[in-house]
CSV table of C-alpha atoms and ligand atoms in Angstrom, one decimal:
chain,number,residue,atom,x,y,z
A,1,MET,CA,171.4,-44.5,9.3
A,2,ILE,CA,168.6,-47.0,10.0
A,3,GLN,CA,168.9,-49.8,7.5
A,4,ASN,CA,166.6,-52.4,9.1
A,5,ILE,CA,164.0,-52.5,11.8
A,6,TRP,CA,163.9,-55.9,13.4
A,7,CYS,CA,160.5,-56.3,15.2
A,8,VAL,CA,159.6,-58.8,17.9
A,9,GLY,CA,156.0,-60.0,17.8
A,10,ARG,CA,154.0,-61.2,20.8
A,11,ASN,CA,156.5,-60.3,23.5
A,12,TYR,CA,153.9,-59.4,26.1
A,13,ALA,CA,151.6,-62.3,26.9
A,14,GLU,CA,148.5,-60.2,27.3
A,15,HIS,CA,148.9,-58.7,23.8
A,16,ALA,CA,149.4,-62.1,22.2
A,17,LYS,CA,146.1,-63.2,23.8
A,18,GLU,CA,144.1,-60.1,22.8
A,19,LEU,CA,144.8,-60.9,19.1
A,20,GLY,CA,144.0,-64.6,19.6
A,21,ASN,CA,147.6,-65.7,19.2
A,22,GLU,CA,149.5,-68.2,21.3
A,23,VAL,CA,152.4,-66.9,23.5
A,24,PRO,CA,155.5,-68.0,21.6
A,25,THR,CA,158.1,-70.3,22.9
A,26,GLU,CA,160.9,-68.7,20.9
A,27,PRO,CA,161.3,-65.1,19.7
A,28,PHE,CA,159.2,-64.3,16.7
A,29,PHE,CA,160.5,-61.6,14.3
A,30,PHE,CA,159.3,-59.7,11.3
A,31,LEU,CA,160.8,-56.7,9.5
A,32,LYS,CA,160.0,-53.2,8.7
A,33,ALA,CA,162.2,-51.4,6.2
A,34,GLY,CA,164.6,-48.9,7.8
A,35,SER,CA,163.2,-46.3,5.5
A,36,THR,CA,159.7,-46.5,7.2
A,37,ALA,CA,161.2,-44.6,10.2
A,38,THR,CA,160.4,-41.0,10.8
A,39,LEU,CA,162.5,-39.4,13.5
A,40,SER,CA,160.9,-37.0,16.1
A,41,ALA,CA,158.2,-35.9,13.6
A,42,LYS,CA,155.2,-34.0,15.0
A,43,GLU,CA,152.7,-35.6,12.6
A,44,ILE,CA,151.6,-39.0,11.4
A,45,GLN,CA,150.3,-39.1,7.9
A,46,LEU,CA,147.7,-41.7,7.3
A,47,PRO,CA,148.2,-43.5,4.0
A,48,TYR,CA,145.6,-42.6,1.5
A,49,TRP,CA,144.3,-46.2,1.2
A,50,VAL,CA,143.3,-46.6,4.9
A,51,GLU,CA,140.8,-44.9,7.2
A,52,GLU,CA,142.5,-46.0,10.3
A,53,LEU,CA,145.6,-47.8,11.6
A,54,HIS,CA,146.4,-49.6,14.8
A,55,HIS,CA,148.9,-48.2,17.3
A,56,GLU,CA,151.5,-50.4,18.9
A,57,VAL,CA,153.7,-48.5,21.3
A,58,GLU,CA,157.2,-50.1,21.8
A,59,LEU,CA,160.6,-49.7,23.3
A,60,ALA,CA,163.1,-49.6,20.4
A,61,LEU,CA,166.8,-50.3,20.9
A,62,GLN,CA,169.5,-49.1,18.6
A,63,PHE,CA,172.6,-51.0,17.7
A,64,ASP,CA,175.9,-49.1,17.7
A,65,GLU,CA,179.0,-49.7,15.5
A,66,ASN,CA,180.0,-52.7,17.7
A,67,LEU,CA,176.4,-54.0,17.6
A,68,GLN,CA,175.9,-53.2,21.2
A,69,ILE,CA,172.8,-51.3,22.4
A,70,ASP,CA,173.8,-47.7,23.2
A,71,GLU,CA,170.6,-45.8,22.6
A,72,ALA,CA,166.8,-46.3,22.8
A,73,CYS,CA,163.6,-44.6,21.8
A,74,ILE,CA,159.9,-45.0,21.6
A,75,ALA,CA,158.6,-46.5,18.4
A,76,LEU,CA,155.1,-46.8,17.1
A,77,ASP,CA,154.8,-50.0,15.1
A,78,LEU,CA,151.9,-48.7,13.0
A,79,THR,CA,149.8,-51.6,11.6
A,80,ASP,CA,147.0,-51.9,9.1
A,81,ARG,CA,145.2,-54.6,11.2
A,82,GLU,CA,142.5,-55.3,8.6
A,83,LYS,CA,145.1,-55.9,5.9
A,84,GLN,CA,147.2,-58.0,8.3
A,85,ASN,CA,144.3,-60.2,9.2
A,86,GLN,CA,143.7,-60.8,5.4
A,87,LEU,CA,147.3,-61.6,4.8
A,88,LYS,CA,147.5,-63.9,7.9
A,89,ALA,CA,144.5,-65.8,6.6
A,90,LYS,CA,146.2,-66.4,3.3
A,91,GLY,CA,149.5,-67.3,4.9
A,92,HIS,CA,151.1,-64.3,3.1
A,93,PRO,CA,153.8,-62.0,4.5
A,94,TRP,CA,152.8,-58.9,6.4
A,95,THR,CA,154.8,-56.3,4.4
A,96,LEU,CA,151.8,-54.2,3.2
A,97,ALA,CA,150.3,-54.2,6.7
A,98,LYS,CA,153.5,-53.4,8.6
A,99,SER,CA,156.1,-51.8,6.3
A,100,PHE,CA,154.2,-49.1,4.4
A,101,LYS,CA,155.5,-45.6,4.0
A,102,GLY,CA,155.8,-43.8,7.4
A,103,SER,CA,154.9,-46.9,9.4
A,104,CYS,CA,157.5,-46.4,12.1
A,105,PRO,CA,157.3,-43.0,13.8
A,106,LEU,CA,160.1,-42.6,16.4
A,107,SER,CA,160.6,-40.3,19.4
A,108,GLY,CA,164.0,-38.8,20.1
A,109,PHE,CA,166.7,-41.1,21.5
A,110,PHE,CA,167.9,-41.5,25.0
A,111,PRO,CA,171.3,-43.1,26.1
A,112,VAL,CA,171.5,-46.7,27.4
A,113,ASN,CA,174.5,-47.4,29.6
A,114,ASP,CA,173.4,-50.7,30.8
A,115,LEU,CA,170.6,-53.0,29.7
A,116,GLU,CA,169.5,-53.2,33.4
A,117,GLU,CA,168.2,-49.6,33.0
A,118,LEU,CA,165.6,-50.9,30.5
A,119,LYS,CA,164.1,-53.8,32.5
A,120,ASN,CA,161.5,-52.0,34.6
A,121,LEU,CA,160.2,-49.2,32.5
A,122,GLU,CA,156.5,-48.2,32.3
A,123,ILE,CA,155.4,-47.7,28.7
A,124,SER,CA,152.2,-46.1,27.7
A,125,LEU,CA,150.2,-44.6,24.9
A,126,LYS,CA,147.3,-42.1,25.2
A,127,ILE,CA,144.9,-41.0,22.5
A,128,ASN,CA,143.4,-37.6,23.0
A,129,GLY,CA,144.4,-37.7,26.6
A,130,GLU,CA,143.0,-41.2,27.4
A,131,TYR,CA,145.2,-44.2,28.2
A,132,ARG,CA,144.9,-47.0,25.6
A,133,GLN,CA,148.1,-49.0,26.2
A,134,GLN,CA,149.9,-49.4,29.5
A,135,GLY,CA,152.6,-52.0,30.2
A,136,ASN,CA,156.0,-52.5,31.8
A,137,THR,CA,159.1,-53.9,30.2
A,138,ASN,CA,159.3,-56.3,33.2
A,139,GLN,CA,156.4,-58.2,31.5
A,140,PHE,CA,158.5,-59.3,28.5
A,141,VAL,CA,158.0,-62.9,27.5
A,142,PHE,CA,161.7,-63.0,26.4
A,143,PRO,CA,164.4,-61.1,28.4
A,144,LEU,CA,166.2,-58.4,26.5
A,145,GLU,CA,169.5,-60.3,26.3
A,146,LYS,CA,167.7,-63.2,24.7
A,147,LEU,CA,166.1,-61.0,22.0
A,148,ILE,CA,169.4,-59.2,21.3
A,149,ASP,CA,171.4,-62.5,21.1
A,150,PHE,CA,168.8,-64.1,18.9
A,151,ALA,CA,168.8,-61.1,16.5
A,152,ARG,CA,172.6,-61.0,16.4
A,153,GLN,CA,172.9,-64.8,15.8
A,154,HIS,CA,170.3,-65.0,13.0
A,155,PHE,CA,170.2,-61.7,11.2
A,156,PRO,CA,172.7,-59.4,9.4
A,157,ILE,CA,172.4,-56.6,11.9
A,158,MET,CA,173.9,-53.3,10.8
A,159,PRO,CA,175.1,-50.4,12.9
A,160,GLY,CA,172.1,-48.1,13.4
A,161,ASP,CA,169.5,-50.8,13.0
A,162,LEU,CA,166.6,-50.9,15.5
A,163,LEU,CA,165.2,-53.7,17.5
A,164,LEU,CA,161.5,-53.2,18.4
A,165,THR,CA,160.7,-55.2,21.5
A,166,GLY,CA,157.0,-55.8,21.1
A,167,THR,CA,153.9,-54.0,22.3
A,168,PRO,CA,151.8,-54.3,25.5
A,169,ALA,CA,148.0,-55.0,25.4
A,170,GLY,CA,145.5,-52.4,24.4
A,171,VAL,CA,146.3,-52.0,20.7
A,172,GLY,CA,143.5,-50.4,18.7
A,173,PRO,CA,142.6,-48.0,16.0
A,174,PHE,CA,143.3,-44.3,15.6
A,175,LYS,CA,142.2,-41.9,12.9
A,176,LYS,CA,142.7,-38.5,11.4
A,177,GLY,CA,142.7,-35.7,14.0
A,178,ASP,CA,143.7,-37.9,16.9
A,179,VAL,CA,146.6,-36.9,19.1
A,180,LEU,CA,148.9,-39.8,20.1
A,181,GLU,CA,151.0,-39.3,23.2
A,182,ALA,CA,153.6,-42.0,24.0
A,183,GLU,CA,155.7,-42.2,27.1
A,184,ILE,CA,158.5,-44.3,28.6
A,185,LYS,CA,158.4,-43.0,32.1
A,186,GLY,CA,161.4,-41.2,33.3
A,187,LYS,CA,163.1,-41.5,29.8
A,188,MET,CA,161.1,-40.0,27.0
A,189,ARG,CA,157.8,-38.8,25.8
A,190,HIS,CA,156.6,-37.7,22.4
A,191,SER,CA,153.3,-36.8,20.8
A,192,TRP,CA,152.0,-36.9,17.2
A,193,THR,CA,148.9,-35.4,15.5
A,194,VAL,CA,147.4,-37.6,12.9
A,195,LYS,CA,146.8,-35.9,9.5
B,1,ZN,ZN1,154.7,-54.5,17.1
């Protein structure tokens, strides 16, 4: 069971810059509720109160019963960007922009035997067949070990929790009728139709 989704912000320098943010000097985390996750669904349901959301394709790691990483998947950190910008301006938390119902679609999981396997992976997102986001986990601002250690030191990680490792540049809107196709090359691909 996924109780908590620990999300790293601004872990690809190009993405931090595209939203006008500074590249952080220590890991920056926010939370999505574990119950926002949908596993291997074929559809994304837009909440009734928004016309569009932003996609953030991410490598997600799962903690096992010993709080080691034994599996990974692709996550879409769906974001109501307009709402997030309003909340940021007021200095308010991002819960409504980041942790709404259905805001964390996941692909199926693939096994992780060694963290080294995750350090040079191409990650991408296409909308209706066109590339929107392309990056590589070798572009992380913070190495995987640092993110995992930081999370374990500061947060009450539970077995089954996810760690979302940040999104590469190219975030942008999608809307009803779009087909989102995410891939971590050689490991996993998954597509969703937006309803
Ligand atoms: Zn994100």
